Short mmCIF file of C-alpha atoms in Angstrom, two decimals:
data_model
loop_
_atom_site.label_atom_id
_atom_site.label_comp_id
_atom_site.label_asym_id
_atom_site.label_seq_id
_atom_site.Cartn_x
_atom_site.Cartn_y
_atom_site.Cartn_z
CA UNK A 1 -11.50 -1.36 -27.74
CA UNK A 2 -14.56 -2.18 -29.87
CA UNK A 3 -15.97 -4.79 -27.46
CA UNK A 4 -16.19 -2.48 -24.45
CA UNK A 5 -17.87 0.12 -26.68
CA UNK A 6 -20.33 -2.52 -27.90
CA UNK A 7 -21.05 -3.61 -24.33
CA UNK A 8 -21.61 -0.02 -23.34
CA UNK A 9 -24.07 0.51 -26.20
CA UNK A 10 -25.95 -2.65 -25.24
CA UNK A 11 -26.09 -1.51 -21.61
CA UNK A 12 -27.34 1.92 -22.66
CA UNK A 13 -30.08 0.36 -24.80
CA UNK A 14 -31.04 -2.02 -21.97
CA UNK A 15 -31.32 0.66 -19.28
CA UNK A 16 -33.31 2.97 -21.53
CA UNK A 17 -35.62 0.06 -22.45
CA UNK A 18 -36.06 -0.59 -18.72
CA UNK A 19 -37.78 2.80 -18.30
CA UNK A 20 -39.16 3.45 -21.78
CA UNK A 21 -41.16 0.21 -22.14
CA UNK A 22 -43.35 0.68 -19.05
CA UNK A 23 -43.66 4.37 -19.92
CA UNK A 24 -44.78 3.43 -23.44
CA UNK A 25 -47.44 1.16 -21.95
CA UNK A 26 -48.68 4.10 -19.85
CA UNK A 27 -48.76 6.44 -22.84
CA UNK A 28 -50.65 3.83 -24.92
CA UNK A 29 -53.31 3.50 -22.19
CA UNK A 30 -53.47 7.29 -21.92
CA UNK A 31 -54.10 7.73 -25.67
CA UNK A 32 -56.85 5.10 -25.51
CA UNK A 33 -58.60 7.03 -22.74
CA UNK A 34 -57.99 10.46 -24.24
CA UNK A 35 -59.68 9.53 -27.51
CA UNK A 36 -62.87 9.00 -25.50
CA UNK A 37 -63.16 12.78 -25.22
CA UNK A 38 -63.86 12.92 -28.95
CA UNK A 39 -65.72 9.62 -29.34
CA UNK A 40 -67.45 9.12 -25.97
CA UNK B 1 -28.08 9.20 -15.42
CA UNK B 2 -31.53 10.02 -16.93
CA UNK B 3 -32.69 6.35 -16.80
CA UNK B 4 -31.54 6.17 -13.16
CA UNK B 5 -33.61 9.23 -12.29
CA UNK B 6 -36.57 8.01 -14.34
CA UNK B 7 -36.61 4.59 -12.68
CA UNK B 8 -37.15 6.31 -9.33
CA UNK B 9 -39.57 9.02 -10.49
CA UNK B 10 -41.69 6.70 -12.67
CA UNK B 11 -42.09 4.50 -9.56
CA UNK B 12 -42.92 7.09 -6.94
CA UNK B 13 -45.23 8.87 -9.41
CA UNK B 14 -47.58 5.98 -8.63
CA UNK B 15 -48.87 8.19 -5.82
CA UNK B 16 -51.09 10.09 -8.27
CA UNK B 17 -52.86 6.81 -9.11
CA UNK B 18 -53.98 6.11 -5.54
CA UNK B 19 -57.60 6.82 -6.54
CA UNK B 20 -57.67 3.41 -8.28
CA UNK B 21 -57.55 1.75 -4.83
CA UNK B 22 -60.21 3.94 -3.23
CA UNK B 23 -63.44 2.19 -4.36
CA UNK B 24 -62.19 -1.37 -3.61
CA UNK B 25 -60.88 -0.30 -0.19
CA UNK B 26 -64.14 1.49 0.60
CA UNK B 27 -66.24 -1.59 -0.18
CA UNK B 28 -63.96 -4.24 1.33
CA UNK B 29 -63.12 -2.36 4.54
CA UNK B 30 -66.35 -0.38 4.83
CA UNK B 31 -64.63 3.01 4.65
CA UNK B 32 -65.90 6.48 3.76
CA UNK B 33 -64.44 8.38 0.82
CA UNK B 34 -62.65 10.70 3.24
CA UNK B 35 -61.08 7.76 5.10
CA UNK B 36 -59.92 6.00 1.94
CA UNK B 37 -58.12 9.20 0.86
CA UNK B 38 -56.09 9.21 4.10
CA UNK B 39 -53.13 7.09 2.89
CA UNK B 40 -52.66 9.40 -0.12
CA UNK B 41 -53.04 12.60 1.89
CA UNK B 42 -50.58 11.45 4.54
CA UNK B 43 -48.26 10.37 1.72
CA UNK B 44 -48.25 13.89 0.23
CA UNK B 45 -47.75 15.49 3.65
CA UNK B 46 -44.84 13.11 4.33
CA UNK B 47 -43.45 13.89 0.86
CA UNK B 48 -43.21 17.57 1.75
CA UNK B 49 -41.86 16.93 5.26
CA UNK B 50 -39.28 14.31 4.30
CA UNK B 51 -38.07 16.41 1.35
CA UNK B 52 -37.78 19.45 3.64
CA UNK B 53 -36.07 17.70 6.55
CA UNK B 54 -34.20 15.04 4.58
CA UNK B 55 -32.78 17.36 1.93
CA UNK B 56 -29.56 18.07 3.83
CA UNK B 57 -29.00 14.34 4.41
CA UNK B 58 -29.50 13.73 0.69
CA UNK B 59 -26.86 16.36 -0.12
CA UNK B 60 -24.46 14.91 2.46
CA UNK B 61 -24.86 11.21 1.64
CA UNK B 62 -25.32 11.43 -2.12
CA UNK B 63 -27.98 10.32 -4.59
CA UNK B 64 -27.25 6.58 -4.35
CA UNK B 65 -27.96 6.59 -0.62
CA UNK B 66 -31.10 8.68 -1.23
CA UNK B 67 -32.41 6.40 -3.96
CA UNK B 68 -31.76 3.35 -1.76
CA UNK B 69 -33.66 4.91 1.16
CA UNK B 70 -36.48 5.81 -1.23
CA UNK B 71 -36.57 2.24 -2.59
CA UNK B 72 -36.68 0.70 0.90
CA UNK B 73 -39.37 3.08 2.18
CA UNK B 74 -41.59 3.07 -0.92
CA UNK B 75 -41.35 -0.69 -1.42
CA UNK B 76 -41.74 -1.66 2.26
CA UNK B 77 -44.60 0.83 2.56
CA UNK B 78 -46.54 -1.28 0.04
CA UNK B 79 -45.61 -4.47 1.92
CA UNK B 80 -46.91 -3.05 5.22
CA UNK B 81 -50.06 -1.85 3.42
CA UNK B 82 -50.43 -5.38 2.01
CA UNK B 83 -50.31 -6.79 5.54
CA UNK B 84 -52.92 -4.23 6.56
CA UNK B 85 -55.27 -5.21 3.73
CA UNK B 86 -54.77 -8.94 4.42
CA UNK B 87 -55.63 -8.51 8.10
CA UNK B 88 -58.33 -5.84 7.56
CA UNK B 89 -56.31 -3.35 9.61
CA UNK B 90 -56.75 -0.06 7.77
CA UNK B 91 -54.36 1.77 10.11
CA UNK B 92 -51.58 -0.44 8.75
CA UNK B 93 -52.48 0.66 5.19
CA UNK B 94 -52.26 4.30 6.33
CA UNK B 95 -48.98 3.68 8.17
CA UNK B 96 -47.47 1.69 5.32
CA UNK B 97 -48.53 3.57 2.20
CA UNK B 98 -48.93 7.02 3.78
CA UNK B 99 -46.22 7.32 6.41
CA UNK B 100 -43.45 4.91 5.35
CA UNK B 101 -44.15 5.15 1.62
CA UNK B 102 -44.50 8.94 1.90
CA UNK B 103 -40.93 9.21 3.21
CA UNK B 104 -39.88 7.27 0.11
CA UNK B 105 -41.79 9.77 -2.05
CA UNK B 106 -40.05 12.83 -0.59
CA UNK B 107 -36.51 11.44 -0.53
CA UNK B 108 -36.95 9.87 -3.98
CA UNK B 109 -38.37 13.09 -5.48
CA UNK B 110 -35.32 15.19 -4.60
CA UNK B 111 -32.71 12.39 -4.94
CA UNK B 112 -31.62 12.97 -8.57
CA UNK B 113 -32.22 16.73 -8.84
CA UNK B 114 -28.85 18.25 -7.93
CA UNK B 115 -26.94 15.36 -9.57
CA UNK B 116 -28.79 15.86 -12.86
CA UNK B 117 -27.94 19.55 -12.88
CA UNK B 118 -24.27 18.72 -12.29
CA UNK B 119 -24.30 16.29 -15.24
CA UNK B 120 -26.08 18.78 -17.50
CA UNK B 121 -24.76 22.24 -16.50
CA UNK B 122 -25.55 23.44 -20.02
CA UNK B 123 -29.24 22.48 -19.82
CA UNK B 124 -30.31 22.16 -16.18
CA UNK B 125 -33.98 22.86 -16.96
CA UNK B 126 -34.19 20.02 -19.47
CA UNK B 127 -32.32 17.66 -17.12
CA UNK B 128 -34.67 18.12 -14.19
CA UNK B 129 -37.61 18.25 -16.59
CA UNK B 130 -36.90 14.67 -17.69
CA UNK B 131 -36.91 13.34 -14.13
CA UNK B 132 -39.90 15.33 -12.95
CA UNK B 133 -41.79 14.36 -16.11
CA UNK B 134 -41.24 10.81 -14.87
CA UNK B 135 -43.14 11.66 -11.70
CA UNK B 136 -46.07 12.81 -13.86
CA UNK B 137 -45.76 9.68 -16.00
CA UNK B 138 -45.72 7.30 -13.03
CA UNK B 139 -49.48 7.46 -12.65
CA UNK B 140 -49.98 6.69 -16.34
CA UNK B 141 -48.30 3.35 -15.79
CA UNK B 142 -49.66 2.61 -12.32
CA UNK B 143 -53.30 3.43 -12.97
CA UNK B 144 -54.01 0.82 -15.71
CA UNK B 145 -51.54 -1.66 -14.21
CA UNK B 146 -53.14 -1.56 -10.73
CA UNK B 147 -56.61 -1.92 -12.26
CA UNK B 148 -55.42 -4.89 -14.31
CA UNK B 149 -53.93 -6.57 -11.22
CA UNK B 150 -57.13 -6.12 -9.21
CA UNK B 151 -59.15 -7.58 -12.09
CA UNK B 152 -56.95 -10.69 -11.78
CA UNK B 153 -56.64 -10.95 -7.98
CA UNK B 154 -60.05 -9.53 -7.03
CA UNK B 155 -61.15 -6.44 -5.15
CA UNK B 156 -61.71 -8.06 -1.77
CA UNK B 157 -59.15 -7.72 1.05
CA UNK B 158 -57.11 -10.67 -0.26
CA UNK B 159 -57.02 -9.28 -3.80
CA UNK B 160 -55.99 -5.80 -2.64
CA UNK B 161 -53.32 -7.32 -0.36
CA UNK B 162 -51.87 -9.33 -3.24
CA UNK B 163 -51.93 -6.27 -5.51
CA UNK B 164 -50.06 -4.22 -2.87
CA UNK B 165 -47.56 -7.07 -2.47
CA UNK B 166 -46.88 -7.23 -6.22
CA UNK B 167 -46.49 -3.43 -6.30
CA UNK B 168 -43.99 -3.46 -3.43
CA UNK B 169 -41.84 -6.18 -4.97
CA UNK B 170 -42.01 -4.85 -8.54
CA UNK B 171 -41.20 -1.26 -7.59
CA UNK B 172 -38.33 -2.53 -5.42
CA UNK B 173 -36.76 -4.25 -8.44
CA UNK B 174 -37.57 -1.38 -10.82
CA UNK B 175 -36.04 1.29 -8.59
CA UNK B 176 -32.90 -0.82 -8.02
CA UNK B 177 -31.74 0.28 -11.48
CA UNK B 178 -31.51 3.84 -10.25
CA UNK B 179 -29.52 2.80 -7.17
CA UNK B 180 -27.08 0.80 -9.31
CA UNK B 181 -26.64 3.36 -12.09
CA UNK B 182 -26.57 6.75 -10.39
CA UNK B 183 -23.19 8.52 -10.37
CA UNK B 184 -22.09 11.97 -9.28
CA UNK B 185 -19.88 13.61 -11.93
CA UNK B 186 -16.28 14.43 -10.98
CA UNK B 187 -15.69 17.91 -9.60
CA UNK B 188 -15.64 20.47 -12.41
CA UNK B 189 -17.07 18.04 -14.98
CA UNK B 190 -18.32 19.60 -18.23
CA UNK B 191 -20.05 18.13 -21.28
CA UNK B 192 -17.67 17.68 -24.23
CA UNK B 193 -17.21 20.91 -26.16
CA UNK B 194 -19.16 23.03 -23.68
CA UNK B 195 -17.62 25.98 -21.92
CA UNK B 196 -19.51 27.98 -19.31
CA UNK B 197 -20.56 31.30 -20.85
CA UNK B 198 -18.17 34.08 -19.90
CA UNK B 199 -21.06 36.37 -19.10
CA UNK B 200 -23.84 34.74 -17.13
CA UNK B 201 -27.33 36.19 -17.30
CA UNK B 202 -28.33 38.78 -14.75
CA UNK B 203 -30.32 36.17 -12.79
CA UNK B 204 -27.73 33.36 -12.91
CA UNK B 205 -25.33 33.26 -9.97
CA UNK B 206 -21.94 31.55 -9.97
CA UNK B 207 -21.79 31.70 -6.16
CA UNK B 208 -23.17 29.10 -3.75
CA UNK B 209 -25.67 29.55 -0.93
CA UNK B 210 -26.20 26.96 1.83
CA UNK B 211 -29.67 25.58 2.55
CA UNK B 212 -29.67 27.28 5.95
CA UNK B 213 -28.81 30.68 4.45
CA UNK B 214 -31.28 30.23 1.59
CA UNK B 215 -34.14 30.22 4.10
CA UNK B 216 -33.00 33.69 5.22
CA UNK B 217 -33.24 35.19 1.75
CA UNK B 218 -36.38 36.90 0.40
CA UNK B 219 -35.73 35.06 -2.89
CA UNK B 220 -36.52 31.69 -1.31
CA UNK B 221 -39.83 32.91 0.09
CA UNK B 222 -40.77 34.67 -3.16
CA UNK B 223 -40.21 31.38 -4.98
CA UNK B 224 -42.18 29.57 -2.27
CA UNK B 225 -45.15 31.85 -2.99
CA UNK B 226 -44.65 31.45 -6.76
CA UNK B 227 -44.70 27.64 -6.55
CA UNK B 228 -47.58 27.57 -4.08
CA UNK B 229 -49.76 29.85 -6.24
CA UNK B 230 -48.96 28.05 -9.49
CA UNK B 231 -49.67 24.62 -7.97
CA UNK B 232 -52.85 25.80 -6.25
CA UNK B 233 -54.19 27.14 -9.55
CA UNK B 234 -53.35 23.89 -11.39
CA UNK B 235 -54.81 21.64 -8.72
CA UNK B 236 -57.94 23.76 -8.83
CA UNK B 237 -58.67 22.39 -12.31
CA UNK B 238 -57.13 18.95 -11.84
CA UNK B 239 -59.20 18.19 -8.74
CA UNK B 240 -62.58 18.93 -10.35
CA UNK B 241 -61.79 18.30 -14.02
CA UNK B 242 -64.34 15.58 -14.73
CA UNK B 243 -67.38 17.13 -12.97
CA UNK B 244 -66.33 20.61 -14.15
CA UNK B 245 -66.46 19.87 -17.88
CA UNK B 246 -69.72 17.98 -17.34
CA UNK B 247 -71.32 20.89 -15.45
CA UNK B 248 -69.99 23.48 -17.90
CA UNK B 249 -71.64 22.02 -20.99
CA UNK B 250 -74.65 20.37 -19.36
CA UNK B 251 -77.15 22.83 -20.80
CA UNK B 252 -75.67 23.00 -24.31
CA UNK B 253 -76.38 21.09 -27.52
CA UNK B 254 -73.21 19.04 -26.95
CA UNK B 255 -73.23 17.81 -23.33
CA UNK B 256 -70.16 15.88 -22.14
CA UNK B 257 -70.71 12.23 -21.18
CA UNK B 258 -68.92 10.57 -18.23
CA UNK B 259 -66.75 8.62 -20.70
CA UNK B 260 -65.74 11.79 -22.54
CA UNK B 261 -65.02 13.49 -19.19
CA UNK B 262 -62.63 10.61 -18.36
CA UNK B 263 -60.92 11.26 -21.71
CA UNK B 264 -60.61 14.95 -20.75
CA UNK B 265 -58.91 13.98 -17.47
CA UNK B 266 -56.49 11.75 -19.39
CA UNK B 267 -55.65 14.63 -21.75
CA UNK B 268 -54.96 16.88 -18.77
CA UNK B 269 -52.54 14.26 -17.41
CA UNK B 270 -50.75 14.25 -20.76
CA UNK B 271 -50.51 18.07 -20.72
CA UNK B 272 -49.23 17.99 -17.13
CA UNK B 273 -46.54 15.48 -18.10
CA UNK B 274 -45.37 17.04 -21.38
CA UNK B 275 -45.37 20.54 -19.86
CA UNK B 276 -42.73 19.32 -17.41
CA UNK B 277 -40.26 18.56 -20.17
CA UNK B 278 -41.21 21.12 -22.82
CA UNK B 279 -41.49 24.23 -20.61
CA UNK B 280 -38.51 23.44 -18.38
CA UNK B 281 -36.39 22.92 -21.51
CA UNK B 282 -37.72 26.22 -22.88
CA UNK B 283 -36.60 27.90 -19.65
CA UNK B 284 -32.99 27.02 -20.56
CA UNK B 285 -33.42 29.31 -23.58
CA UNK B 286 -35.50 32.21 -22.27
CA UNK B 287 -34.54 32.20 -18.56
CA UNK B 288 -36.45 31.03 -15.49
CA UNK B 289 -37.95 34.38 -14.54
CA UNK B 290 -39.43 34.86 -18.02
CA UNK B 291 -40.73 31.28 -17.96
CA UNK B 292 -42.59 31.92 -14.70
CA UNK B 293 -43.95 35.17 -16.13
CA UNK B 294 -45.54 32.99 -18.81
CA UNK B 295 -46.78 30.33 -16.36
CA UNK B 296 -48.40 32.90 -14.10
CA UNK B 297 -49.34 35.66 -16.54
CA UNK B 298 -50.60 33.57 -19.46
CA UNK B 299 -52.05 31.10 -16.94
CA UNK B 300 -54.17 33.90 -15.45
CA UNK B 301 -55.30 34.88 -18.97
CA UNK B 302 -56.29 31.27 -19.67
CA UNK B 303 -58.41 31.20 -16.51
CA UNK B 304 -59.93 34.54 -17.55
CA UNK B 305 -60.76 33.08 -20.97
CA UNK B 306 -62.50 30.08 -19.40
CA UNK B 307 -64.48 32.41 -17.13
CA UNK B 308 -65.46 34.77 -19.97
CA UNK B 309 -66.21 32.15 -22.64
CA UNK B 310 -68.55 30.17 -20.39
CA UNK B 311 -70.15 27.31 -22.28
CA UNK B 312 -69.83 28.97 -25.72
CA UNK B 313 -66.92 26.85 -27.00
CA UNK B 314 -65.91 23.39 -25.85
CA UNK B 315 -62.67 23.26 -27.91
CA UNK B 316 -61.48 26.56 -26.44
CA UNK B 317 -62.36 25.38 -22.94
CA UNK B 318 -60.29 22.21 -23.49
CA UNK B 319 -57.34 24.12 -24.99
CA UNK B 320 -57.24 26.63 -22.12
CA UNK B 321 -57.40 23.83 -19.53
CA UNK B 322 -54.60 21.95 -21.29
CA UNK B 323 -52.38 25.05 -21.33
CA UNK B 324 -53.04 25.63 -17.60
CA UNK B 325 -52.14 22.02 -16.76
CA UNK B 326 -48.99 22.16 -18.89
CA UNK B 327 -47.97 25.27 -16.89
CA UNK B 328 -48.77 23.41 -13.66
CA UNK B 329 -46.34 20.61 -14.61
CA UNK B 330 -43.82 23.07 -16.00
CA UNK B 331 -43.81 24.99 -12.73
CA UNK B 332 -42.74 21.88 -10.83
CA UNK B 333 -40.01 20.99 -13.32
CA UNK B 334 -38.51 24.46 -13.74
CA UNK B 335 -38.18 25.35 -10.07
CA UNK B 336 -35.01 23.27 -9.37
CA UNK B 337 -33.18 25.10 -12.18
CA UNK B 338 -34.51 28.46 -10.87
CA UNK B 339 -33.09 27.55 -7.45
CA UNK B 340 -29.79 26.54 -9.03
CA UNK B 341 -29.60 29.90 -10.85
CA UNK B 342 -30.15 31.79 -7.60
CA UNK B 343 -28.38 29.62 -5.01
CA UNK B 344 -25.85 27.55 -7.04
CA UNK B 345 -25.58 23.75 -7.04
CA UNK B 346 -23.88 23.54 -3.60
CA UNK B 347 -26.99 22.47 -1.63
CA UNK B 348 -29.69 22.91 -4.26
CA UNK B 349 -31.25 19.52 -3.45
CA UNK B 350 -31.75 20.49 0.18
CA UNK B 351 -33.13 23.91 -0.79
CA UNK B 352 -35.50 22.25 -3.27
CA UNK B 353 -36.68 19.90 -0.53
CA UNK B 354 -37.55 22.83 1.74
CA UNK B 355 -39.38 24.58 -1.10
CA UNK B 356 -41.61 21.54 -1.64
CA UNK B 357 -43.50 22.42 1.55
CA UNK B 358 -45.28 24.87 -0.79
CA UNK B 359 -46.65 21.83 -2.63
CA UNK B 360 -48.05 20.38 0.62
CA UNK B 361 -49.83 23.68 1.35
CA UNK B 362 -51.12 23.98 -2.23
CA UNK B 363 -52.34 20.37 -2.14
CA UNK B 364 -54.72 21.35 0.66
CA UNK B 365 -55.50 24.91 -0.49
CA UNK B 366 -56.41 24.24 -4.15
CA UNK B 367 -59.00 21.48 -3.68
CA UNK B 368 -60.41 23.27 -0.61
CA UNK B 369 -61.08 26.49 -2.54
CA UNK B 370 -62.63 24.83 -5.57
CA UNK B 371 -64.77 22.33 -3.64
CA UNK B 372 -65.91 24.81 -1.01
CA UNK B 373 -66.87 27.47 -3.55
CA UNK B 374 -68.61 24.98 -5.87
CA UNK B 375 -70.65 23.57 -2.95
CA UNK B 376 -71.58 27.09 -1.85
CA UNK B 377 -72.62 28.11 -5.37
CA UNK B 378 -74.70 24.95 -5.74
CA UNK B 379 -76.50 25.74 -2.47
CA UNK B 380 -77.16 29.22 -3.90
CA UNK B 381 -78.96 27.56 -6.82
CA UNK B 382 -76.36 28.23 -9.52
CA UNK B 383 -75.75 25.77 -12.35
CA UNK B 384 -73.39 25.32 -15.31
CA UNK B 385 -70.42 27.70 -15.62
CA UNK B 386 -71.87 29.79 -12.76
CA UNK B 387 -70.82 27.06 -10.33
CA UNK B 388 -67.17 27.80 -11.02
CA UNK B 389 -66.99 31.51 -11.88
CA UNK B 390 -66.00 32.57 -8.35
CA UNK B 391 -63.38 29.79 -8.11
CA UNK B 392 -61.88 30.92 -11.42
CA UNK B 393 -61.72 34.52 -10.20
CA UNK B 394 -59.93 33.37 -7.04
CA UNK B 395 -57.45 31.34 -9.14
CA UNK B 396 -56.73 34.43 -11.30
CA UNK B 397 -56.08 36.46 -8.14
CA UNK B 398 -53.72 33.75 -6.80
CA UNK B 399 -51.80 33.71 -10.09
CA UNK B 400 -51.47 37.50 -9.98
CA UNK B 401 -50.03 37.20 -6.45
CA UNK B 402 -47.57 34.61 -7.79
CA UNK B 403 -46.71 36.89 -10.72
CA UNK B 404 -45.89 39.76 -8.35
CA UNK B 405 -43.78 37.44 -6.16
CA UNK B 406 -41.84 36.37 -9.27
CA UNK B 407 -41.25 40.01 -10.21
CA UNK B 408 -39.74 40.56 -6.75
CA UNK B 409 -37.08 37.88 -7.29
CA UNK B 410 -33.64 39.49 -7.58
CA UNK B 411 -30.13 38.00 -7.45
CA UNK B 412 -29.17 36.86 -3.93
CA UNK B 413 -27.19 39.38 -1.89
CA UNK B 414 -23.49 38.38 -1.63
CA UNK B 415 -23.67 38.33 2.19
CA UNK B 416 -25.55 35.01 1.89
CA UNK B 417 -22.91 33.43 -0.37
CA UNK B 418 -20.64 30.67 0.93
CA UNK B 419 -17.01 31.71 1.29
CA UNK B 420 -15.26 30.11 -1.70
CA UNK B 421 -12.55 28.21 0.29
CA UNK B 422 -15.13 26.61 2.60
CA UNK B 423 -17.21 25.44 -0.31
CA UNK B 424 -14.13 23.99 -1.99
CA UNK B 425 -13.04 22.17 1.19
CA UNK B 426 -16.52 20.72 1.61
CA UNK B 427 -16.50 19.55 -2.00
CA UNK B 428 -13.11 17.89 -1.52
CA UNK B 429 -14.26 16.08 1.61
CA UNK B 430 -17.45 14.86 -0.05
CA UNK B 431 -15.98 12.05 -2.25
CA UNK B 432 -14.57 10.26 0.77
CA UNK B 433 -17.96 10.38 2.50
CA UNK B 434 -19.95 9.38 -0.57
CA UNK B 435 -17.72 6.43 -1.42
CA UNK B 436 -19.26 4.42 -4.24
CA UNK B 437 -21.49 7.22 -5.45
CA UNK B 438 -18.76 8.37 -7.78
#
């Protein structure tokens, strides 16, 4: 019973990483640009 | 389910980053600014049309089918556009990105909406907010990524073609996750420990209305006006954000540089994106009608503040603009849950698709008003905040119209409701048709 649960957790982490990592890249680039309002 | 929806919405949200391709296309294919905007404009028109006309098919065939169609259209649209750039045939870029890709935008936009609300009956606003936030976030990824690719491959026809090709293939793989993961919950599914409230709010219906009948209700058209007015007002700022903040504070001690204006635009994108999740989740607590009262009423006050303050305070100008843009995003994300409250989940995806024609109209109306008025004021010799005062007044009036339309929304008359046995029979027949979707 524990192995299927472990597989399911790994799958959940993997599919969330699939969408969160590119999104994180976008947010990082956004913050870089947004700070220009105060420094530019 | 949320990652499945996000993989589609984060991809198709690329549409908002089309402007990255405009300057390279203009120089390599000798196009005007108007011509280079054509693929995007056709894409948005096709989004509205395919969502309106494809909504019933999406309801009938299920979200997996819809996400697959979206993947094929959006991805192959880039491949056709790549062929167009490689052969210097701009019409192929328009056909590929605008027409074929635009169908992918519309079908993909509505594909997870009704399924998400069935998975999260306790928090439908938050559920659709997550997906529709993804659409806002898609441009955040695509804009720097596309620029990075063109720095590597070049900005001539060959470089643009390769960039389009990489986009088509990458988005095809990325969206495949949604196709593989999406599932419709079993009939009557509820989150663990959650029971539907015995007494629903005055504005929340337990009955179902078909997409065809929804078009016959005044509620649908009131919401159409509400969405159109809210989007028009938001686009009014979004369209002219960079030149607007520059013009506003040009004659002050703290003028805004082009770099700082770009930072302002980025902040507006962040507000647009976070508003989608935050405000639509808030609507689960305070109700959709109250949420739209805030979007439209407080939004009008924010526009009034910008008009009255003029160039006296830059921080206040920025805060007001951010609030307006967060309401713009929130309006998009809250409307599926508003539709679900009024018309039930039976064909809410199809009804949502038809309502998105309001977006297509607002996409033309908002920029037209702001640009036309600003040009006219400039010809009249006005400068600074004076360039935009009339536009702001018009936006306030539009928001007031939207506010009144929202006040007119009442529960749907029972004569439009589906007979309960028919709805049940349709629901029972659906699993056999949808096959692997469950």
